[in-house]
Short mmCIF file of C-alpha atoms in Angstrom, two decimals:
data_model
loop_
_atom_site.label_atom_id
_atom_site.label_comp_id
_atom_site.label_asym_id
_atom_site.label_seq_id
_atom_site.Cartn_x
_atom_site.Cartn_y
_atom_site.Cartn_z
CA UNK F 27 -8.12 -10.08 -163.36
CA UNK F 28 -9.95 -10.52 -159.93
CA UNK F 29 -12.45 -7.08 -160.00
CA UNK F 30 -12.90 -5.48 -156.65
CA UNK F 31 -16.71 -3.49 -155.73
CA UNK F 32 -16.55 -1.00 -152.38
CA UNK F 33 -18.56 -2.07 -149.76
CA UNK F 34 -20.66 0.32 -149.94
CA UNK F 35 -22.11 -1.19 -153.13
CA UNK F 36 -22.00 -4.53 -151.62
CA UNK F 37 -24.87 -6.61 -150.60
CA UNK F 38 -25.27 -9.41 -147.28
CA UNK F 39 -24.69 -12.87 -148.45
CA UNK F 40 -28.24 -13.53 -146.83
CA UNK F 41 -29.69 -12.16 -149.83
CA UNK F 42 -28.45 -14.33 -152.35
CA UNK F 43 -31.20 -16.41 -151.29
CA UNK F 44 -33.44 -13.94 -153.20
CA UNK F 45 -31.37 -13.09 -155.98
CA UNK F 46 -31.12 -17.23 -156.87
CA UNK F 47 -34.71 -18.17 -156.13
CA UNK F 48 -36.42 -14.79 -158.25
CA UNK F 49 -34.37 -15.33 -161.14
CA UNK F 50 -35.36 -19.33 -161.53
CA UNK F 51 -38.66 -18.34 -160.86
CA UNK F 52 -40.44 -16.57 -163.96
CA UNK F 53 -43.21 -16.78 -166.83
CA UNK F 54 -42.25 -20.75 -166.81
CA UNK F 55 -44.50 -21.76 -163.65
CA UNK F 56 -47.68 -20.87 -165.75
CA UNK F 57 -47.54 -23.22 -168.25
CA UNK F 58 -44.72 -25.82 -167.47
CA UNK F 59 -47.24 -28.48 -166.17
CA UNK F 60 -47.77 -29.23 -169.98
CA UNK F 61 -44.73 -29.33 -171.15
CA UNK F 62 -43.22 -31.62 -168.21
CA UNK F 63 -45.96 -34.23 -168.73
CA UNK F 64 -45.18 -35.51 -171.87
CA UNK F 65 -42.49 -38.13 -171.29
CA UNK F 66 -42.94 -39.40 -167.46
CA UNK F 67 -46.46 -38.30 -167.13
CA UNK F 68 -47.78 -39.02 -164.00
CA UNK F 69 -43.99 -39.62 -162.35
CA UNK F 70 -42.80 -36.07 -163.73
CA UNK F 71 -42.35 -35.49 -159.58
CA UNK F 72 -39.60 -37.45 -160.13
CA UNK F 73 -38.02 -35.83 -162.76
CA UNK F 74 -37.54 -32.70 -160.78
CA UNK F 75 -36.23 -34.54 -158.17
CA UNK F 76 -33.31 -35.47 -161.02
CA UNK F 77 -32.96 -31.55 -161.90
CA UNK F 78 -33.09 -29.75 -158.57
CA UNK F 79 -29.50 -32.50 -157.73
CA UNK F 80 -28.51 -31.79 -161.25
CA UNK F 81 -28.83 -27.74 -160.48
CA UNK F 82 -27.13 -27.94 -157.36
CA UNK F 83 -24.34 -29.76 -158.59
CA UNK F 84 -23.82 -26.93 -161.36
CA UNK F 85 -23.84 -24.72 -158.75
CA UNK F 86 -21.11 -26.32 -156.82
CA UNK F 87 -19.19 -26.11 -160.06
CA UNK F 88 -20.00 -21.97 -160.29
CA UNK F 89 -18.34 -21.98 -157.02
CA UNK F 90 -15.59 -23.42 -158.30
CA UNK F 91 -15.49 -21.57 -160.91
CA UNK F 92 -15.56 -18.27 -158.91
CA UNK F 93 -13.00 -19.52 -156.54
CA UNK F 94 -9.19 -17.49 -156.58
CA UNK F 95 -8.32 -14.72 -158.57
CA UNK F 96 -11.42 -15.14 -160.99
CA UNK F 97 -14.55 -13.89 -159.10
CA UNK F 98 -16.44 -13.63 -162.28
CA UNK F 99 -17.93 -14.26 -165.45
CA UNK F 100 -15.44 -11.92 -167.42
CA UNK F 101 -12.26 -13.11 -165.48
CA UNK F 102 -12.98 -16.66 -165.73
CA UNK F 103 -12.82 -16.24 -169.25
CA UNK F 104 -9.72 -13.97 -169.60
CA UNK F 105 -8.20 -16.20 -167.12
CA UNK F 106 -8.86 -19.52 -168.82
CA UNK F 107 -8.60 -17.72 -172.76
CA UNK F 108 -6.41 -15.05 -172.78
CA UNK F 109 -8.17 -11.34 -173.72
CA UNK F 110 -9.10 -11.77 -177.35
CA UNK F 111 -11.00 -14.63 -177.45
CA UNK F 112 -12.20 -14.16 -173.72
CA UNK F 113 -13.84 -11.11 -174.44
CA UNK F 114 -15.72 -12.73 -177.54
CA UNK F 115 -16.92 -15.72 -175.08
CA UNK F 116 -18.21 -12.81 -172.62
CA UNK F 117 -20.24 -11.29 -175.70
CA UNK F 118 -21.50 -14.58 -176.41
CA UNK F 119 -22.99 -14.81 -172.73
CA UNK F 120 -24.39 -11.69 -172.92
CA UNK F 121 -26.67 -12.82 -176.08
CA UNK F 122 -27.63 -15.50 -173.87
CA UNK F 123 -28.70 -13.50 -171.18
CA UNK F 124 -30.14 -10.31 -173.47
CA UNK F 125 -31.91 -13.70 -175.44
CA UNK F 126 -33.39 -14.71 -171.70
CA UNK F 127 -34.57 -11.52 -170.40
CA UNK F 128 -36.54 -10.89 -173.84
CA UNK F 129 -37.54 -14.31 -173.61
CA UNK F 130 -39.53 -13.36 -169.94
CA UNK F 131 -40.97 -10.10 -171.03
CA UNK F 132 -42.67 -11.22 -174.34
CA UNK F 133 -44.02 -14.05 -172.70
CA UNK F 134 -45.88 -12.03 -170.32
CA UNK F 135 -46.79 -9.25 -172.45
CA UNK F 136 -48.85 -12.42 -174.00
CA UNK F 137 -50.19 -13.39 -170.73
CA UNK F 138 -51.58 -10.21 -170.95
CA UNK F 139 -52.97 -9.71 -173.93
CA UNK F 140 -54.56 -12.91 -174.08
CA UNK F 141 -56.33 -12.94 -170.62
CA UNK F 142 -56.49 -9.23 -170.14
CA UNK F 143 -56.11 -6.68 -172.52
CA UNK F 144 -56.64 -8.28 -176.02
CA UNK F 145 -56.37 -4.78 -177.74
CA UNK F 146 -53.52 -3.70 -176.25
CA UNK F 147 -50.66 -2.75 -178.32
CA UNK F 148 -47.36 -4.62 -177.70
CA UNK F 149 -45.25 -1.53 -178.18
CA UNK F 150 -47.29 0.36 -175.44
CA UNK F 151 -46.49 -2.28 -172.67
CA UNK F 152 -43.20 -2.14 -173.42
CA UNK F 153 -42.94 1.58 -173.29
CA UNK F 154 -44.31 1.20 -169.76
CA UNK F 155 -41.54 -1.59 -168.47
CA UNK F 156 -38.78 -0.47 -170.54
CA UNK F 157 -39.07 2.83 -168.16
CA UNK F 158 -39.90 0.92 -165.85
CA UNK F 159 -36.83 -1.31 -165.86
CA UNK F 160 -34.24 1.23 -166.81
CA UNK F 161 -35.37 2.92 -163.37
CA UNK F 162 -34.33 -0.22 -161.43
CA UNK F 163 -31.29 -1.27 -162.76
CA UNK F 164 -29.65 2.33 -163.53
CA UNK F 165 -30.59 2.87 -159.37
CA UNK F 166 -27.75 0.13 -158.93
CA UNK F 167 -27.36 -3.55 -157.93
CA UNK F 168 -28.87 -2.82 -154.32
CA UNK F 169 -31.94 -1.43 -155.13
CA UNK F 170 -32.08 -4.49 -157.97
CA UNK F 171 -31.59 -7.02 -154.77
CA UNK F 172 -34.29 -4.99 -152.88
CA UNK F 173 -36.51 -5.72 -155.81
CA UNK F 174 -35.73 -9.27 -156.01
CA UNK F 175 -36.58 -9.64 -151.90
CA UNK F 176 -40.03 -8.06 -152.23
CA UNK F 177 -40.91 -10.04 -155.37
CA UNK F 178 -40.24 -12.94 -153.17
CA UNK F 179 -41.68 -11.97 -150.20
CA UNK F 180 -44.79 -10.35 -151.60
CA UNK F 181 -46.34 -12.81 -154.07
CA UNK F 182 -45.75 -15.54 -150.95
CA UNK F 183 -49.12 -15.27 -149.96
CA UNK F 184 -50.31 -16.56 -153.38
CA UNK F 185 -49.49 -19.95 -152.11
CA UNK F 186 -52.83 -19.94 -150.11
CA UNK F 187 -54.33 -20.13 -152.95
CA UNK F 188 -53.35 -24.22 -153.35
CA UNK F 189 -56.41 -24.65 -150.46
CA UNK F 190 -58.91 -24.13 -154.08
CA UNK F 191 -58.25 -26.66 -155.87
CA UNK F 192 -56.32 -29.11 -153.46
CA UNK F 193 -60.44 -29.46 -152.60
CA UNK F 194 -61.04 -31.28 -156.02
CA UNK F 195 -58.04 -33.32 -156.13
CA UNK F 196 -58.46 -36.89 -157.16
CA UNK F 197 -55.17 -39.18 -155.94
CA UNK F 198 -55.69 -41.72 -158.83
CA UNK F 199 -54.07 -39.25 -161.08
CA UNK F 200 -50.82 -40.26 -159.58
CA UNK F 201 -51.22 -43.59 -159.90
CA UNK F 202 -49.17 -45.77 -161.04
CA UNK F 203 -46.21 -44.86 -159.40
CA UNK F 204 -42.87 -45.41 -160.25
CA UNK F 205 -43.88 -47.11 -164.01
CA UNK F 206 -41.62 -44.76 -166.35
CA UNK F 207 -37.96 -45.56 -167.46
CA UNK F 208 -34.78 -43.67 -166.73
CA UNK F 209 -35.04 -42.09 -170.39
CA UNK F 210 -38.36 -41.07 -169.99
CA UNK F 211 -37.48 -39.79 -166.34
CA UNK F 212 -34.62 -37.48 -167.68
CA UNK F 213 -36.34 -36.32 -171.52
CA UNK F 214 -38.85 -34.84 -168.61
CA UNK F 215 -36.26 -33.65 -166.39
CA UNK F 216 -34.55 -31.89 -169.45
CA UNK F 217 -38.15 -29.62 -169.55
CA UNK F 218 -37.95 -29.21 -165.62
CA UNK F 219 -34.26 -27.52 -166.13
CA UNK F 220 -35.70 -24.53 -168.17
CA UNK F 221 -37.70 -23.39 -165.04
CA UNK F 222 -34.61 -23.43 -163.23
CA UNK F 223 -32.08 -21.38 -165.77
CA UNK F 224 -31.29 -17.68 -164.09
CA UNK F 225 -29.26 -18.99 -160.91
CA UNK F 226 -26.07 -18.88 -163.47
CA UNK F 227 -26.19 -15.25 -163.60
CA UNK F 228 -24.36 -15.78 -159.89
CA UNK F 229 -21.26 -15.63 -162.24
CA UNK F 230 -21.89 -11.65 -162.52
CA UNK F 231 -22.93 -10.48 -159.51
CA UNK F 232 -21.17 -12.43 -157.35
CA UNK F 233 -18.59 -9.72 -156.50
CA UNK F 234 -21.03 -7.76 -154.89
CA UNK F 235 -21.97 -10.23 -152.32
CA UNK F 236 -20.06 -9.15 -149.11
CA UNK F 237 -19.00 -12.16 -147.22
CA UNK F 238 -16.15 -13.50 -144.93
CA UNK F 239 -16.14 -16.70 -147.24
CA UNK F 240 -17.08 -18.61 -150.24
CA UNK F 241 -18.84 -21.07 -147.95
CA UNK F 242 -20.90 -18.81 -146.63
CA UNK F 243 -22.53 -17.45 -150.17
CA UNK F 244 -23.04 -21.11 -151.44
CA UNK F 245 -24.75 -22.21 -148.69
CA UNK F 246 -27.43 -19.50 -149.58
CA UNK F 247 -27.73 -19.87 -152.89
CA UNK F 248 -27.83 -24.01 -152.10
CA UNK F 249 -30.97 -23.10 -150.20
CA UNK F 250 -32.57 -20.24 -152.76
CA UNK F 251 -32.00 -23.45 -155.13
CA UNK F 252 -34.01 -25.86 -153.15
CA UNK F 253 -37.21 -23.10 -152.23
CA UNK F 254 -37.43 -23.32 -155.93
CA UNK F 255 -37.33 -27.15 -156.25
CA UNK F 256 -39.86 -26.85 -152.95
CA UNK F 257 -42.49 -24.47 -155.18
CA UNK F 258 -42.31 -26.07 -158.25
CA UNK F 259 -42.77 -29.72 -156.59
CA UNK F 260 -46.12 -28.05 -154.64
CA UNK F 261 -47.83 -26.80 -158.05
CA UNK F 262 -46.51 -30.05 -159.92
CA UNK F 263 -48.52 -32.20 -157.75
CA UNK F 264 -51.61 -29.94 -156.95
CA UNK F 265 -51.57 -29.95 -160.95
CA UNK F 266 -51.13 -33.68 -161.40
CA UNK F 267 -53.87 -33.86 -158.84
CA UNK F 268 -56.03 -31.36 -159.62
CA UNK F 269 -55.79 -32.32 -163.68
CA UNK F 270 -56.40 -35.19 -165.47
CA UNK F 271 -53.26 -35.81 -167.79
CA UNK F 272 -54.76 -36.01 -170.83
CA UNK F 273 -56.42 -32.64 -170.21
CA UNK F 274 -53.38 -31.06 -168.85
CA UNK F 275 -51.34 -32.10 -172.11
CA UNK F 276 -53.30 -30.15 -174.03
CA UNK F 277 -53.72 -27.03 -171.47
CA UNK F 278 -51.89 -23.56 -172.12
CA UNK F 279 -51.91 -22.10 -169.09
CA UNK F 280 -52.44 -24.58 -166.20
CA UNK F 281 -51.55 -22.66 -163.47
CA UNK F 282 -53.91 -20.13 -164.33
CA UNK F 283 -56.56 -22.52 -165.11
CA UNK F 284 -56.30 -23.33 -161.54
CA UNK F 285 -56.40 -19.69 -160.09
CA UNK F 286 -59.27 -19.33 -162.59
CA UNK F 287 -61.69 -21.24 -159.71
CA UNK F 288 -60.98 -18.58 -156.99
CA UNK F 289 -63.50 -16.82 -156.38
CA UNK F 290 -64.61 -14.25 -153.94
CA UNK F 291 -68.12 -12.43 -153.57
CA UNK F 292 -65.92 -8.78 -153.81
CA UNK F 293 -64.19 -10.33 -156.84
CA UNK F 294 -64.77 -12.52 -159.35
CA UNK F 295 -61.89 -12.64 -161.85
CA UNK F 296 -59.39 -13.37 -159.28
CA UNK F 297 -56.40 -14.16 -161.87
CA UNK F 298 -56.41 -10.25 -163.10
CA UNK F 299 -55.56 -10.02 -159.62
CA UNK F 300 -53.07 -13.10 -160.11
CA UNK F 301 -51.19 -11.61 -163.38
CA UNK F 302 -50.42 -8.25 -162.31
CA UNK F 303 -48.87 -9.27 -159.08
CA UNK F 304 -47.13 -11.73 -161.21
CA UNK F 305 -45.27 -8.58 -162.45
CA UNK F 306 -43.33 -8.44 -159.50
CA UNK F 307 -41.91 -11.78 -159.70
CA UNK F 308 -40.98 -11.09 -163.49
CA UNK F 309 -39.06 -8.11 -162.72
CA UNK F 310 -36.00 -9.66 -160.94
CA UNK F 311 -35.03 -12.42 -163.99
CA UNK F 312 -35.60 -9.25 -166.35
CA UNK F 313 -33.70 -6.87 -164.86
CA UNK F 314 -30.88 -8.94 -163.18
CA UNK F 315 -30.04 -10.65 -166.89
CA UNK F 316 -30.28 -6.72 -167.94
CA UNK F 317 -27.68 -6.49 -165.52
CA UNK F 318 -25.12 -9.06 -165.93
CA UNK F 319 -25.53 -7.65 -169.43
CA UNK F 320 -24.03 -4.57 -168.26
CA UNK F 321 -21.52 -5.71 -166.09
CA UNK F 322 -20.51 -7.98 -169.46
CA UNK F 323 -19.91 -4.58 -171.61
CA UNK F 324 -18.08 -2.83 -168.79
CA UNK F 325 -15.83 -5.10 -167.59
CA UNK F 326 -14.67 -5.79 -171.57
CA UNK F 327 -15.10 -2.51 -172.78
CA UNK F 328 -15.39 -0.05 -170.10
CA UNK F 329 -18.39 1.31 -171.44
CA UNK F 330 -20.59 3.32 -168.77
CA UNK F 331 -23.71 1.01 -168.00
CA UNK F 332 -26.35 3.31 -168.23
CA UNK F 333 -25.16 3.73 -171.88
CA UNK F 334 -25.20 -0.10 -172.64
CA UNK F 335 -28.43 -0.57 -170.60
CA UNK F 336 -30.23 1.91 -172.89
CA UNK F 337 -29.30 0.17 -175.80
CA UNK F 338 -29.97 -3.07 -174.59
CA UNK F 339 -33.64 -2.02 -173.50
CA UNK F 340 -34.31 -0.12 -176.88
CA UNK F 341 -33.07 -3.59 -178.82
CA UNK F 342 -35.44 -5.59 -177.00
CA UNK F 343 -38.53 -3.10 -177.18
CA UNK F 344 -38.04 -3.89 -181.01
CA UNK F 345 -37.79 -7.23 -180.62
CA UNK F 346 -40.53 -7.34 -178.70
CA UNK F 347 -42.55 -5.51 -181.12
CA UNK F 348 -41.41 -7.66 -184.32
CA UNK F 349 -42.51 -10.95 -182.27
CA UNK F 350 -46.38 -10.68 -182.64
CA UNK F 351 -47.04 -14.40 -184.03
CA UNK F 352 -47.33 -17.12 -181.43
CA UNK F 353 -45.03 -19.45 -183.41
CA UNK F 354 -42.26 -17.34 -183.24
CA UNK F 355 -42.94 -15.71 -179.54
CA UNK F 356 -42.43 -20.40 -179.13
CA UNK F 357 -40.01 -20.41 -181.05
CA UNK F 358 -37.86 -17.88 -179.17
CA UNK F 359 -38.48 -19.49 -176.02
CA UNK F 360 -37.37 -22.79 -177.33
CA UNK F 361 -34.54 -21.17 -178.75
CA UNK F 362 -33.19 -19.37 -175.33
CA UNK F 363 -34.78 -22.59 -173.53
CA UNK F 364 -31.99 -25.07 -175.22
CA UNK F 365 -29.11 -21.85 -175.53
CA UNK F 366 -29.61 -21.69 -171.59
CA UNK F 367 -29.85 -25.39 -171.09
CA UNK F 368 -26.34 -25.12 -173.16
CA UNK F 369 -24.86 -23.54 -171.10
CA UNK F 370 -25.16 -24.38 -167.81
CA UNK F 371 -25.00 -28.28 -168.32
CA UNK F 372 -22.08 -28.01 -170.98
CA UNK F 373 -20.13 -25.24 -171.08
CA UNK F 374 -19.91 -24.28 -167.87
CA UNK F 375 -18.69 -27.76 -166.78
CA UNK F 376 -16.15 -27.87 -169.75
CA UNK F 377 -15.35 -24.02 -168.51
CA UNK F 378 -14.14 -25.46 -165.21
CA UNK F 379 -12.65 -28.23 -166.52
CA UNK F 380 -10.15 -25.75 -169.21
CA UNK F 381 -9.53 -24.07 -165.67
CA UNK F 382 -8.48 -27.01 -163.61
CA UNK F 383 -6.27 -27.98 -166.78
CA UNK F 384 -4.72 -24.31 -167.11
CA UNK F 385 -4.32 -23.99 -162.91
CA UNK F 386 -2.18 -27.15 -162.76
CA UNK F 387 -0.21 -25.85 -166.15
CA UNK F 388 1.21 -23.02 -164.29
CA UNK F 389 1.46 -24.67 -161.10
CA UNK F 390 3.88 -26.99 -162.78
CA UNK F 391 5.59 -24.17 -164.88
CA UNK F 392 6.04 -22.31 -161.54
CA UNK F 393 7.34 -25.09 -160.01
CA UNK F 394 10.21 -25.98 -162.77
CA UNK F 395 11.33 -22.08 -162.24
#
């Protein structure tokens, strides 16, 4: 049940700092502001507060999960459901994560087309990153983690850019504090978990993470959790800040709004700039959910990867091309948006809960032999 990877296909646990914070961190920070505002307004702050505990107490349960003979996705539910009907549970987390890597990469292909190339055809983009993509994950799981370190490391400097508009902040807008119920706190918080869906794909890789103990990978992926809380609380109140609310209700893009006031005399349009090196960041939720798809098909069907991978890109270049309308493009985000919220705050808790139940089973049966 337990699958075994050589070392040589391993990776440090050091980097699952990477691989957690890249895939929480995708086409959501551009426009969340908006969405996270509704309910608790000017006290959102708070509500990520609520879902950066609530995330790292799911990832305690992963651990959990992961613990003994079941190091992943695939033998956690053989283990806890016998073959049959384990196998169908795997296929139904691999339309979640095919459903959240489409998600990404037709919401940026809008980015683009709306602030960049307006006559740009849809299928044409996604020529150029389906190759794109099926070059990094057919190279193999290290060259994906390389990938997710650079899109970390690279687009860090972007931060700088907070010095723009922290200069026309106005600290009223976050007053007054502390005035929104509990219900209002969490229907917020409940937004705030969408940005931070992608650390559950820990459940496939995390047999390639080389590591003397379990431990030792959590307390990484504890910490790529919390750089994410740290980033999204930093925009969230330059926004608040920087916004009044009812104009950032009703904003599409906030985060580019923002970058829109850079300026330099060599450059004018800074958030061009801003979108394309976005496409770093995008690439590690993309292609890691690509890959857990993958690992999903071979494990249950020992199909060859780069033989599921092709399909899997080809299905979503359609996809991508039969979403033109902005309704559905929404709707298909708040479709994988409450699938993903699903199932990391209920079935993956009930998951670990059918496990305890089955471990003690045949602990008892064991011990009547």
């Amino acid at each position: 049940m337990n699958v075994k990877v050589e070392k040589q296909f391993q990776i440090s646990a050091f980097f699952t700092f990477f691989l957690v914070h890249s895939s929480q961190t995708g086409i959501g920070i551009l426009n969340f502001q908006s969405q996270v505002i509704k309910d608790a307004e000017q006290d959102a702050w708070i509500s990520l507060i609520i879902t950066w505990v609530t995330t790292q107490i799911i990832l305690y349960m992963i651990f959990k999960l992961l613990g003994g003979e079941t190091n992943d996705l695939v033998a956690v539910h053989q283990y806890c459901f016998g073959k049959a009907l384990g196998s169908i549970m795997s296929i139904m987390a691999l339309v979640y994560f095919w459903l959240a890597s489409l998600t990404v990469l037709r919401a940026y292909i809008e980015v683009i087309q709306i602030w960049v190339y307006p006559t740009i055809k849809t299928w044409q983009l996604c020529f150029i990153f389906g190759l794109t993509f099926y070059y990094i994950i057919s190279s193999g799981f290290r060259s994906l983690t390389g990938f997710s370190f650079w899109g970390v490391i690279l687009p860090s400097f972007l931060f700088f850019l907070i010095y723009f508009p922290l200069k026309h902040t106005n600290y009223i807008y976050l007053l007054p504090a502390f005035s929104h119920s509990l219900k209002e706190l969490f229907l917020s918080s409940k937004e705030y978990a969408l940005l931070f869906l992608g650390f559950e794909w820990i459940l496939m890789y995390y047999p390639f993470i080389r590591s003397s103990n379990n431990k030792d990978i959590s307390k990484w992926a504890y910490l790529g959790n919390t750089y994410t809380f740290i980033v999204y609380l930093v925009i969230t109140l330059i926004s608040f800040l920087y916004f009044n609310q009812d104009v950032l209700k009703h904003l599409p893009w906030p985060t580019l709004m923002m970058v829109k006031i850079v300026q330099f005399s060599f450059l004018e349009r800074f958030e061009y700039v801003f979108i394309f090196i976005w496409l770093l960041v995008i690439i590690s939720p993309i292609c890691i959910s690509l890959w857990a798809c993958t690992r999903i098909v071979k494990r249950t069907f020992s199909i060859p990867p780069k033989a599921t991978l092709l399909f899997l890109l080809i299905a979503e270049m359609i996809a991508s091309v039969y979403l033109q309308e902005f309704k559905s493009i929404d709707y298909l985000v708040q479709f994988t948006s409450n699938a993903g919220i699903g199932f990391v705050y209920v079935y993956l808790p009930l998951l670990l809960i059918i496990k305890w139940i089955k471990s003690h089973f045949m602990k008892n049966k064991l011990n009547k032999i």
